[in-house]
mmCIF file of C-alpha atoms in Angstrom:
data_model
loop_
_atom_site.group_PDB
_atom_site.id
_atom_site.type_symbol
_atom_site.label_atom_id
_atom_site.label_comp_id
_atom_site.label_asym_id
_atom_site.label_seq_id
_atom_site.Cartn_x
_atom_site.Cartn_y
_atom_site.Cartn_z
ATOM 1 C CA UNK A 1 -22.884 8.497 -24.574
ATOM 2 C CA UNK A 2 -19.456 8.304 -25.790
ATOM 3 C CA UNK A 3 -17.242 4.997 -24.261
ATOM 4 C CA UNK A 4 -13.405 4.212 -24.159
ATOM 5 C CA UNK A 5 -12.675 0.910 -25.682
ATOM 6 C CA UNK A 6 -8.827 -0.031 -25.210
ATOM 7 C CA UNK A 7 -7.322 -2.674 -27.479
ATOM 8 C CA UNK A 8 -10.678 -2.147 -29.090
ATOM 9 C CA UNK A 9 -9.233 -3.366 -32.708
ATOM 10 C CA UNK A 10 -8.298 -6.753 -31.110
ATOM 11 C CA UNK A 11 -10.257 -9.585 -31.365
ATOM 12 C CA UNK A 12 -13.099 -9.575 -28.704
ATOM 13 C CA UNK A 13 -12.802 -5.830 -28.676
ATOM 14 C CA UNK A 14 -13.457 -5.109 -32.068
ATOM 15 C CA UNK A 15 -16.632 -7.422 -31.524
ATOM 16 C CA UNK A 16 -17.720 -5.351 -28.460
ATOM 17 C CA UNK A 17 -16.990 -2.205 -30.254
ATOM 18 C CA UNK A 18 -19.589 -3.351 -32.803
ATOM 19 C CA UNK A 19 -22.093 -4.178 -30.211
ATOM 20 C CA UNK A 20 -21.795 -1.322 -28.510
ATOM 21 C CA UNK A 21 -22.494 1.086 -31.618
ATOM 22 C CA UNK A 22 -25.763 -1.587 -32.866
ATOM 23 C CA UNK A 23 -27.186 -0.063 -29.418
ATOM 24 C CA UNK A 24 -26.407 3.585 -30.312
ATOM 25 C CA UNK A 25 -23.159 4.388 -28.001
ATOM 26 C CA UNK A 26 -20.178 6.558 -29.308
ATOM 27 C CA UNK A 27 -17.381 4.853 -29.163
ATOM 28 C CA UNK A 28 -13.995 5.639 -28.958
ATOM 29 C CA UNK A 29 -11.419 3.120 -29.864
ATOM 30 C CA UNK A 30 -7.438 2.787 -28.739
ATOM 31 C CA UNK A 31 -5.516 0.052 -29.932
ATOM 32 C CA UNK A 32 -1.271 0.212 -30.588
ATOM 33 C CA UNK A 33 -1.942 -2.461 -33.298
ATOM 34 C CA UNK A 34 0.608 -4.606 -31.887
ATOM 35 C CA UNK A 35 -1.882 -7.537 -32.367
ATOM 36 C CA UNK A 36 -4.476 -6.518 -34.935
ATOM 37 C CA UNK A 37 -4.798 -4.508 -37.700
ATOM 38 C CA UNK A 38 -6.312 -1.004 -39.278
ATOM 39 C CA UNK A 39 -8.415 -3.013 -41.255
ATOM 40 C CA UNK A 40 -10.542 -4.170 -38.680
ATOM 41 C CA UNK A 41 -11.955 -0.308 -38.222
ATOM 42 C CA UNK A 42 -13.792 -0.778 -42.059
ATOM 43 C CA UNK A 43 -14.908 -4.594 -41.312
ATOM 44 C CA UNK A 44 -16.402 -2.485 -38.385
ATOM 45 C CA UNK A 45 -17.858 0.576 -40.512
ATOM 46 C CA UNK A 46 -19.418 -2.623 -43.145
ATOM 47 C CA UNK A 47 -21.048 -4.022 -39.843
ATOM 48 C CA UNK A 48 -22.290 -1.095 -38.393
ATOM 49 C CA UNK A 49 -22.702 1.491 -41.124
ATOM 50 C CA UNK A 50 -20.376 3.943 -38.740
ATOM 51 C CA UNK A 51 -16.660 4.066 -37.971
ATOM 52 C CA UNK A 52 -15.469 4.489 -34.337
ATOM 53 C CA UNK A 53 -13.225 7.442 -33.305
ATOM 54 C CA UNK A 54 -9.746 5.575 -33.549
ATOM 55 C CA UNK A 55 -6.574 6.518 -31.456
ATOM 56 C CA UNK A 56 -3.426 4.635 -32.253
ATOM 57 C CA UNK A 57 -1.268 4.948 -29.278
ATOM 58 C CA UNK A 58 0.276 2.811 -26.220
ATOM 59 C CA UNK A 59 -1.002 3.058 -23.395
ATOM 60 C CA UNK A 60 2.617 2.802 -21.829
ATOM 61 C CA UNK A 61 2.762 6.015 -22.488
ATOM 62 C CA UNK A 62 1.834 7.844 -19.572
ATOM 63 C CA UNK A 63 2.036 11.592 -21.262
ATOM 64 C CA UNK A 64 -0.343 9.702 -24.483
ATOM 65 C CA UNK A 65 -2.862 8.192 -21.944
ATOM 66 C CA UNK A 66 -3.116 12.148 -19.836
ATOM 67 C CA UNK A 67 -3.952 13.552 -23.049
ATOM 68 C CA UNK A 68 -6.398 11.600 -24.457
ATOM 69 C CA UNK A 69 -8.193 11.798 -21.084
ATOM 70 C CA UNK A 70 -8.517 15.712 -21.570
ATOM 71 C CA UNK A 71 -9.451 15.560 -25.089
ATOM 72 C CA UNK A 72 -12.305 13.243 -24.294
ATOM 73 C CA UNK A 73 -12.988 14.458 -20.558
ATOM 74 C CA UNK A 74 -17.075 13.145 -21.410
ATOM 75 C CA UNK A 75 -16.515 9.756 -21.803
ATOM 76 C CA UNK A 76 -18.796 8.146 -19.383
ATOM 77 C CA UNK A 77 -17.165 4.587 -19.550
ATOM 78 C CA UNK A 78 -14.511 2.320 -19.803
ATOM 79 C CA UNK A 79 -14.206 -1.087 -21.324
ATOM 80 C CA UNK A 80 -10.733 -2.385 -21.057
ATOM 81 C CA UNK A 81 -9.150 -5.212 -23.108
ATOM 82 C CA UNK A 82 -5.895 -3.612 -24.067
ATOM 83 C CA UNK A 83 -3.080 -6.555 -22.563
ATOM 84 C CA UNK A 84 -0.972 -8.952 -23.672
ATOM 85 C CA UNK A 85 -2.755 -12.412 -23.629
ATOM 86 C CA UNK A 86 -1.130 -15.462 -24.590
ATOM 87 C CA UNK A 87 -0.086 -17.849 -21.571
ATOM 88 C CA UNK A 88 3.253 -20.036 -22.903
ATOM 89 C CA UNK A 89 5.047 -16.166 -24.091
ATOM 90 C CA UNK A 90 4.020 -14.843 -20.400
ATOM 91 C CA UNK A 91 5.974 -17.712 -19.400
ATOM 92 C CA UNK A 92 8.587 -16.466 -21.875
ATOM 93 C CA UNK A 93 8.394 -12.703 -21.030
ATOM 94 C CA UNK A 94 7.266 -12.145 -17.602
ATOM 95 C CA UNK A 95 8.636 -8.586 -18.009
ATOM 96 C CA UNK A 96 6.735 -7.652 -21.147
ATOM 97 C CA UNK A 97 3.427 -9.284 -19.290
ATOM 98 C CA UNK A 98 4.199 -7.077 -16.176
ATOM 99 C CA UNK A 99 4.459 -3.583 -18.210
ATOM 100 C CA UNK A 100 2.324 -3.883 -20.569
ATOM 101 C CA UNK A 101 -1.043 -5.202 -18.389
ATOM 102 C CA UNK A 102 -0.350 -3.682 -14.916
ATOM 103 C CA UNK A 103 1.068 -0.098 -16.523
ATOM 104 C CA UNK A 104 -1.716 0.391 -18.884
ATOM 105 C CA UNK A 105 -4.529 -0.468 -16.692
ATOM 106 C CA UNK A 106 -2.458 1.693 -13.571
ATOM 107 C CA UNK A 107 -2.445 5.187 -16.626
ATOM 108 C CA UNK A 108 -5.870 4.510 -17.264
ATOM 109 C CA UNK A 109 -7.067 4.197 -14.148
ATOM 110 C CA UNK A 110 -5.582 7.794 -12.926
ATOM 111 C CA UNK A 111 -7.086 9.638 -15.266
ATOM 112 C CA UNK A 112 -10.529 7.450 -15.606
ATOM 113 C CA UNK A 113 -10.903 8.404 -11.468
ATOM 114 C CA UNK A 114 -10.650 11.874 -11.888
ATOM 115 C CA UNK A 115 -13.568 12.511 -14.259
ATOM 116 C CA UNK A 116 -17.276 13.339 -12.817
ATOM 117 C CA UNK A 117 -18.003 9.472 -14.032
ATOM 118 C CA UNK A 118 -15.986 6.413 -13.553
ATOM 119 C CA UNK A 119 -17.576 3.256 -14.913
ATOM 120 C CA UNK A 120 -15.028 0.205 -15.521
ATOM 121 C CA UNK A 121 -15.208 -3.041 -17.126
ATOM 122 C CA UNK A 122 -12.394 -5.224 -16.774
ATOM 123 C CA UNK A 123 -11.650 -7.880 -19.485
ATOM 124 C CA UNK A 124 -10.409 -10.872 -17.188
ATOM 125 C CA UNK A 125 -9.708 -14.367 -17.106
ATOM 126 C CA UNK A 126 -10.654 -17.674 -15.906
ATOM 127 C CA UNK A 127 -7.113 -18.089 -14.906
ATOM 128 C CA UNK A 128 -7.415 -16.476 -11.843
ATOM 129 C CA UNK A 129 -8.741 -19.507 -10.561
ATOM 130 C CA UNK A 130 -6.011 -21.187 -11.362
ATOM 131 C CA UNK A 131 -6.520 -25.438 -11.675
ATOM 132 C CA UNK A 132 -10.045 -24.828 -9.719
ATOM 133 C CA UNK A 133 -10.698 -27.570 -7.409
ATOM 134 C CA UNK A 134 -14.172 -27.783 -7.783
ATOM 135 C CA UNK A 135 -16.014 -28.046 -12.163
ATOM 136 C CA UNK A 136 -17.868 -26.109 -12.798
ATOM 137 C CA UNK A 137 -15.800 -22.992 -10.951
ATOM 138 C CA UNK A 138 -18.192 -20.553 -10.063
ATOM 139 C CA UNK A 139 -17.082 -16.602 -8.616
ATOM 140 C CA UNK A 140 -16.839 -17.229 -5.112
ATOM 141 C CA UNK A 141 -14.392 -20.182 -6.154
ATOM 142 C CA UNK A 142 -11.126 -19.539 -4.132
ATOM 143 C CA UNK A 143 -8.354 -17.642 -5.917
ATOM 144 C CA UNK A 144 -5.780 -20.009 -6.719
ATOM 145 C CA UNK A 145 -1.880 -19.221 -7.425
ATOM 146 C CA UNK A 146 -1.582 -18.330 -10.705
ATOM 147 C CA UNK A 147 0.551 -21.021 -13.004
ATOM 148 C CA UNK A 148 2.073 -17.983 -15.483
ATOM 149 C CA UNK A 149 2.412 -14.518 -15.455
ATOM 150 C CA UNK A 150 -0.475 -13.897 -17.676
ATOM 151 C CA UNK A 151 -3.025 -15.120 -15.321
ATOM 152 C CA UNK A 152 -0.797 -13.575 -12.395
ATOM 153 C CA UNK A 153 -1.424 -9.949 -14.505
ATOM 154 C CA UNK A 154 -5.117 -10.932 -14.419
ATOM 155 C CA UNK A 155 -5.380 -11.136 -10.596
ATOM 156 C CA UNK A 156 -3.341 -8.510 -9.930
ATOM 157 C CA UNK A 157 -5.072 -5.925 -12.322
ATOM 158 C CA UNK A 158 -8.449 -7.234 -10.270
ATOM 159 C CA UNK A 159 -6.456 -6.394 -6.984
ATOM 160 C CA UNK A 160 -5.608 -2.766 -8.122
ATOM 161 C CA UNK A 161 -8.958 -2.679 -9.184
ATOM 162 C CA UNK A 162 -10.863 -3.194 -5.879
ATOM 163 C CA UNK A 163 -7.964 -0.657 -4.128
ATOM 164 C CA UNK A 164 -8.748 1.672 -6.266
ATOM 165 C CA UNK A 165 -12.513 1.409 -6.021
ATOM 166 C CA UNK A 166 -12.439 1.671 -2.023
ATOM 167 C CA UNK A 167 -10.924 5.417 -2.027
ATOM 168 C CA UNK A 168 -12.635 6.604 -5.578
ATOM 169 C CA UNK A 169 -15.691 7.240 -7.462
ATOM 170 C CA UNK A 170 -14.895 4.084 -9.207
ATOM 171 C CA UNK A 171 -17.098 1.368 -9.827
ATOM 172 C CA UNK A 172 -16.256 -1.885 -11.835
ATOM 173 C CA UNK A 173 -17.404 -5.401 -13.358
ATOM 174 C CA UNK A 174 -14.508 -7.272 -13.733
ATOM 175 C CA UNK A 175 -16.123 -10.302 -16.125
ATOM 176 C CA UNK A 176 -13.651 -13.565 -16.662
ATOM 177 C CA UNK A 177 -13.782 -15.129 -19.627
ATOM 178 C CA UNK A 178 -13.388 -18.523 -20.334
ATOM 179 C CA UNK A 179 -12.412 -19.580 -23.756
ATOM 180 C CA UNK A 180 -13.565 -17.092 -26.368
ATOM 181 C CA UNK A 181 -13.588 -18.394 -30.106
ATOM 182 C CA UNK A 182 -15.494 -17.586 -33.840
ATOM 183 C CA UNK A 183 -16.101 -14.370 -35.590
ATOM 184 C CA UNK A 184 -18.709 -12.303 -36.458
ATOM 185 C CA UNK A 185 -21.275 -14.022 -38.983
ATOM 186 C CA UNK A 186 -20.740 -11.613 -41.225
ATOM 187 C CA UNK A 187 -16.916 -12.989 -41.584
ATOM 188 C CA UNK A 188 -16.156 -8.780 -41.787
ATOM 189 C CA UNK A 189 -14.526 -9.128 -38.257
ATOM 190 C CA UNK A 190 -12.850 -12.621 -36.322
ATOM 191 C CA UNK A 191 -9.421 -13.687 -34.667
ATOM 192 C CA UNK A 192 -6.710 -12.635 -36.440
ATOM 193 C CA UNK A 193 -3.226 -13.910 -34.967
ATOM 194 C CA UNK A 194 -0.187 -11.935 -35.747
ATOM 195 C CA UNK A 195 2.358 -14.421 -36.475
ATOM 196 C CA UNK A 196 1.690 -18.426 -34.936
ATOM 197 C CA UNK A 197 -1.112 -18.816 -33.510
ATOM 198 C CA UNK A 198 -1.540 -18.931 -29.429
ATOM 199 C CA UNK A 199 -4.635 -20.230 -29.301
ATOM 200 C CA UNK A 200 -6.642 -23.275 -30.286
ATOM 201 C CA UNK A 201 -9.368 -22.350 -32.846
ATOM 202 C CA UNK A 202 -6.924 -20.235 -35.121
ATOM 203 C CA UNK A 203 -4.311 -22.929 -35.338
ATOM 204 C CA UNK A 204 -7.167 -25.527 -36.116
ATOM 205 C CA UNK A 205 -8.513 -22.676 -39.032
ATOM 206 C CA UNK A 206 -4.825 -22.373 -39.935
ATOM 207 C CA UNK A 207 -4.283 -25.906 -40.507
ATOM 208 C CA UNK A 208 -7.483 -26.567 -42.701
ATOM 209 C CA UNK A 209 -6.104 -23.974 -44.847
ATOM 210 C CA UNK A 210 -3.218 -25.625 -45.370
ATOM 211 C CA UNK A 211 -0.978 -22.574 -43.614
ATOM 212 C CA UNK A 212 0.474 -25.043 -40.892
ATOM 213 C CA UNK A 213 1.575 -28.188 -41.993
ATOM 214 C CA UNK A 214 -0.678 -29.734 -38.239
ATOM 215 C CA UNK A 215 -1.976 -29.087 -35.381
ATOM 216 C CA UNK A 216 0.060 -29.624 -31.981
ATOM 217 C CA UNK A 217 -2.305 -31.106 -29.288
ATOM 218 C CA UNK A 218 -0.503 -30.576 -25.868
ATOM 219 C CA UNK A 219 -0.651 -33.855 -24.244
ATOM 220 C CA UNK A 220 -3.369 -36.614 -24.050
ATOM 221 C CA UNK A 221 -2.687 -37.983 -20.679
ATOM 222 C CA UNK A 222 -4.854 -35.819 -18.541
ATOM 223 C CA UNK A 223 -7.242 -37.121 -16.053
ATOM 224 C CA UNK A 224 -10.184 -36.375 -18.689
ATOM 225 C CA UNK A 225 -12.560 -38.062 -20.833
ATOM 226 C CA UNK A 226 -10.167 -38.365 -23.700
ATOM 227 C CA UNK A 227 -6.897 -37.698 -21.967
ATOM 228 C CA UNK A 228 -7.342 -33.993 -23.447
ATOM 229 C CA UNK A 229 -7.456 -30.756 -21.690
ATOM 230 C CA UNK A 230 -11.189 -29.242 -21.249
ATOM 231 C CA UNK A 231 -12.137 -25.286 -21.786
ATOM 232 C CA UNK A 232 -15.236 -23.399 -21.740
ATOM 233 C CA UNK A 233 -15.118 -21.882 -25.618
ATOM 234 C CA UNK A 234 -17.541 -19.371 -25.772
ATOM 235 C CA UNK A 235 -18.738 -17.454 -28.858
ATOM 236 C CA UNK A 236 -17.341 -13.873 -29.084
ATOM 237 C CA UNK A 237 -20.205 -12.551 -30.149
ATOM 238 C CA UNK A 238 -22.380 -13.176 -27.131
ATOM 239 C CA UNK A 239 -19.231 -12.244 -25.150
ATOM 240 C CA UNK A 240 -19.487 -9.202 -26.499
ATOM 241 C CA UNK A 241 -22.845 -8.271 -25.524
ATOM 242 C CA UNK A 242 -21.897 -9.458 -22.117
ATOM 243 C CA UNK A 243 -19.679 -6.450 -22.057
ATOM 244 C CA UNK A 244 -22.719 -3.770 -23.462
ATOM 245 C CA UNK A 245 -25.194 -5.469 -20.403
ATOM 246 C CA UNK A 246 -22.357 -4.711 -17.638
ATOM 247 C CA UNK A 247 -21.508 -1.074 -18.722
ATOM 248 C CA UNK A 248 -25.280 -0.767 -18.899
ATOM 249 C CA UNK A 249 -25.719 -2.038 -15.581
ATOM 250 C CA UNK A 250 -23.068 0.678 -14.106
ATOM 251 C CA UNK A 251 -24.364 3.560 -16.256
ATOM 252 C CA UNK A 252 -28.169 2.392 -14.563
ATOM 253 C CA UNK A 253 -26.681 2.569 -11.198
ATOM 254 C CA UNK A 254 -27.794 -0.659 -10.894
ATOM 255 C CA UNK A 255 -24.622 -2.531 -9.107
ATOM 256 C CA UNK A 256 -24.946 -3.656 -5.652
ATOM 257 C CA UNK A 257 -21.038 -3.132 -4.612
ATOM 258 C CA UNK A 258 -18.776 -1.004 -5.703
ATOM 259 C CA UNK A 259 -16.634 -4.042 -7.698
ATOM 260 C CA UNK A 260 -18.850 -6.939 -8.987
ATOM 261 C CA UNK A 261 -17.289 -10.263 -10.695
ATOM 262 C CA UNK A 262 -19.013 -12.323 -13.325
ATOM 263 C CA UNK A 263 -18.390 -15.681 -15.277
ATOM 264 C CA UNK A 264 -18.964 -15.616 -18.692
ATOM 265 C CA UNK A 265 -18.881 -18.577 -20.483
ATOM 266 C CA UNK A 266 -21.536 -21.508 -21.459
ATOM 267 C CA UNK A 267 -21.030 -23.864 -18.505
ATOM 268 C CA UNK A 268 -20.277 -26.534 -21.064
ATOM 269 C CA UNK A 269 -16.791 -28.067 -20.786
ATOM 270 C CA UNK A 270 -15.457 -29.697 -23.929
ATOM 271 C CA UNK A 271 -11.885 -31.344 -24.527
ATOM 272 C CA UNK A 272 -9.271 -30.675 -27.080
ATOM 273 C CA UNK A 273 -10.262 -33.696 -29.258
ATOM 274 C CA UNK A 274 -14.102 -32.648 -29.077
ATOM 275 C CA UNK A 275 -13.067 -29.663 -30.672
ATOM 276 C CA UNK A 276 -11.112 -30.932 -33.298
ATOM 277 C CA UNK A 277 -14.151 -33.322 -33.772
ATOM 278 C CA UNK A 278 -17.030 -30.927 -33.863
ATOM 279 C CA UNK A 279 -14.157 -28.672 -36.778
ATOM 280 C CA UNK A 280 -14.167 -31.466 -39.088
ATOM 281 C CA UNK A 281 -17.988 -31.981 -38.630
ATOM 282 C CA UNK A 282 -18.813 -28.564 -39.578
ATOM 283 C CA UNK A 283 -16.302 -27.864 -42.123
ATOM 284 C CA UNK A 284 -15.745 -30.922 -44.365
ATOM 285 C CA UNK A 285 -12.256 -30.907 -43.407
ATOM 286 C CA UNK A 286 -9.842 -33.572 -42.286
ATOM 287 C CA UNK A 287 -7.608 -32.128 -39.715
ATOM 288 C CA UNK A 288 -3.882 -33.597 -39.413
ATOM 289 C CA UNK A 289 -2.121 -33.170 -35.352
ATOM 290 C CA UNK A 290 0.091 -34.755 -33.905
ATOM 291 C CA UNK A 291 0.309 -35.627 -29.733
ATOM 292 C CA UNK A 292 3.015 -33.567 -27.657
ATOM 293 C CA UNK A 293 4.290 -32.836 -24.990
ATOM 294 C CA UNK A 294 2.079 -30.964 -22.200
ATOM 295 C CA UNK A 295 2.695 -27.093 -22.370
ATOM 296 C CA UNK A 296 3.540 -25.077 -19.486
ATOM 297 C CA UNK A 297 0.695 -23.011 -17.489
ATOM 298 C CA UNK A 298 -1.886 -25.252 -18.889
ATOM 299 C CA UNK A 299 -4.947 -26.213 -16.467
ATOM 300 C CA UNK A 300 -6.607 -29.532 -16.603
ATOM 301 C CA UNK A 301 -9.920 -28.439 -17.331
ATOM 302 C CA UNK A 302 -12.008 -25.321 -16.774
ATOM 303 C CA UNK A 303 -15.302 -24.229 -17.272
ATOM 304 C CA UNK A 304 -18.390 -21.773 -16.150
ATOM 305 C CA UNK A 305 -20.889 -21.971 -13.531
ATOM 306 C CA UNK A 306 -22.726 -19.218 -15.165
ATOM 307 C CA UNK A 307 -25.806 -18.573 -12.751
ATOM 308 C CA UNK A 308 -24.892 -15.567 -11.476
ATOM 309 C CA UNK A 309 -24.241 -13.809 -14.830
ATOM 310 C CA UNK A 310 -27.979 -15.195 -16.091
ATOM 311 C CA UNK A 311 -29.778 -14.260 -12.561
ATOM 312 C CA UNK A 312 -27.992 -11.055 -12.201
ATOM 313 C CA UNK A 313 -26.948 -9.428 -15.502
ATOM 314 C CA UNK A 314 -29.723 -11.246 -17.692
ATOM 315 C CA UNK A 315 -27.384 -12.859 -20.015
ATOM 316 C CA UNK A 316 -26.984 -16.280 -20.823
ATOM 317 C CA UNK A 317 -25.079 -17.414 -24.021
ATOM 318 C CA UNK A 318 -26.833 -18.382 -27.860
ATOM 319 C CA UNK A 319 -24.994 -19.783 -30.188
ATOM 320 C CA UNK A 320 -22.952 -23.131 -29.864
ATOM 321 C CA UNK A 321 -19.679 -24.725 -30.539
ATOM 322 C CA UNK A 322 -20.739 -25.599 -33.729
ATOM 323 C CA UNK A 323 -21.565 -22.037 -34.494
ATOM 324 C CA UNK A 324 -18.466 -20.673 -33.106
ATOM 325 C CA UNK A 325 -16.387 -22.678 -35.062
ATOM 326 C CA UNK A 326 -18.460 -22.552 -38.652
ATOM 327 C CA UNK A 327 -17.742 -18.771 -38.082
ATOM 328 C CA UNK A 328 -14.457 -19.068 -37.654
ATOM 329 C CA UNK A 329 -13.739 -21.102 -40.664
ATOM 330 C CA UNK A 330 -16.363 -18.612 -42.715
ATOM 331 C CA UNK A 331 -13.730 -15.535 -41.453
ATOM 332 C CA UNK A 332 -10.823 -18.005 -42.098
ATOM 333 C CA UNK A 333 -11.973 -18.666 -45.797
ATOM 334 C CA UNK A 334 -12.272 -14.994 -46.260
ATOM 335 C CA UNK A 335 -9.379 -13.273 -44.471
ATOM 336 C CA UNK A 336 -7.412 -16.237 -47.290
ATOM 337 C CA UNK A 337 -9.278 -15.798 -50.405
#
């Protein structure tokens, strides 16, 4: 059964792509490369012993998107990651945020709807709960205004989602993530930044290597244990496999409603310090920061009630902080030596 990933040479797609062919699917992989790199297609092929069917395109391009859709009229599902992610430059960019994650998903949609089978997954967020009012947020949690145009793309993609699966043979899983972090064990895959890093884990990798001179934590005067903001970080690797049990559950038929919404994450919540912490325990390494300023868009804290996706889908998370973050300085090590 062959299966559209988009931005599947990013980080958590690449992952998922890799998961998906361990449990025999065809894949299909589009990525514009704007944030990864051709690479990632062998550390894939090392993994897997096989090489997905690459397209390098954007899917701004309507006329691109139309014709890949009749060249591979069979594929039987979707698994979309291809957006723009990173909260402070949607703050930045609004415009770039808009195009890039509303377009793409609106192209892909069109054609996806016309074809005999149309089987969605929907890489989103915890940000469209915004600062959740109640820890841990769980999916019937109330939809809060979103605090930057990332997260605003995020709702809004889940909102064109759920039109378009009222009046079409579409059906959908949109699955918000928390705070995905590591790399593959076999360091052949993992996060790979283009330029500074956006998010937490790569800057703390980044720093250990000696790349950037410390690490910025964004204000210590929250209302948490340490002052610190709190995330859910969840290991990409069972994130991935999240998104091979949800296309499995819409290729079984086995969804109850057209769209369905799951948490993925560990339920854990653990501050910006803790991190650092738990990084020095499992590397050796001494890690110089420095207090700042808070950042714009940030939450206080946020993490998973993840019942539903262990009673429902049958997945629950395996591997730790610790884990996440030895892998990450394994892939580190390697993508520098």
């Amino acid at each position: 059964m062959k299966v559209l990933v988009t931005g599947g040479l990013g980080f958590i797609g690449s992952h998922t792509v890799v998961e998906l062919q361990n449990q025999g699917f065809e894949v299909v992989a589009i990525d514009n490369l704007s944030n990864s790199s051709i690479s990632v297609l062998d550390g894939i092929e090392k993994i897997t012993g096989k090489k997905p069917v690459f397209e390098n395109f954007d899917l701004r391009e309507k006329a691109a998107v139309q014709n890949f859709f009749k060249k591979h009229n069979d594929v039987v599902g979707v698994i979309h990651f291809a957006a723009s992610k990173a909260v402070g430059e949607s703050v930045e960019n609004p415009l770039l945020y808009y195009e890039n994650n509303i377009n793409a998903l609106v192209y892909v949609l069109q054609e996806l709807t016309s074809l005999p089978q149309a089987n969605f997954i929907f890489s989103s967020s915890c940000t469209v709960y915004g600062q959740a009012e109640v820890m841990p947020i769980n999916e019937d949690a109330s939809i809060q205004p979103a605090i930057s145009p990332y997260g605003n793309t995020k709702q809004i993609g889940e909102e064109i989602i759920i039109d378009v699966a009222r009046v079409t043979n579409l059906n959908s899983i949109l699955l918000r993530y928390f705070n995905p972090i590591g790399a593959h064990p076999s360091a052949e895959i993992g996060e790979l930044p283009i330029g500074v890093p956006q998010n937490l884990v790569p800057f703390i990798t980044q720093t250990a290597m000696g790349l950037r001179q410390e690490l910025s934590v964004f204000g210590n005067d929250y209302p948490t244990v340490d002052g610190t903001c709190i995330r859910d970080y969840i290991h990409v690797v069972d994130l991935a496999k999240a998104h091979v049990v949800a296309l499995q559950r819409l290729l079984d038929k086995q969804n109850l409603e057209k769209v369905e919404t799951f948490n993925l994450g560990t339920g854990k919540g653990s501050s910006v310090m803790e991190v650092i912490h738990a990084f020095e325990k499992v590397s050796g390494k001494k890690l110089p920061y420095k207090i700042v300023a808070r950042r714009d868009g940030d939450v206080i804290q946020a993490y998973a009630n993840t019942d539903k996706a262990r009673e429902v889908l049958g997945w629950k998370t395996e591997l730790s902080l610790d884990d996440a973050l030895a892998s990450a300085w394994k892939w580190e090590q390697k993508v520098r030596s």
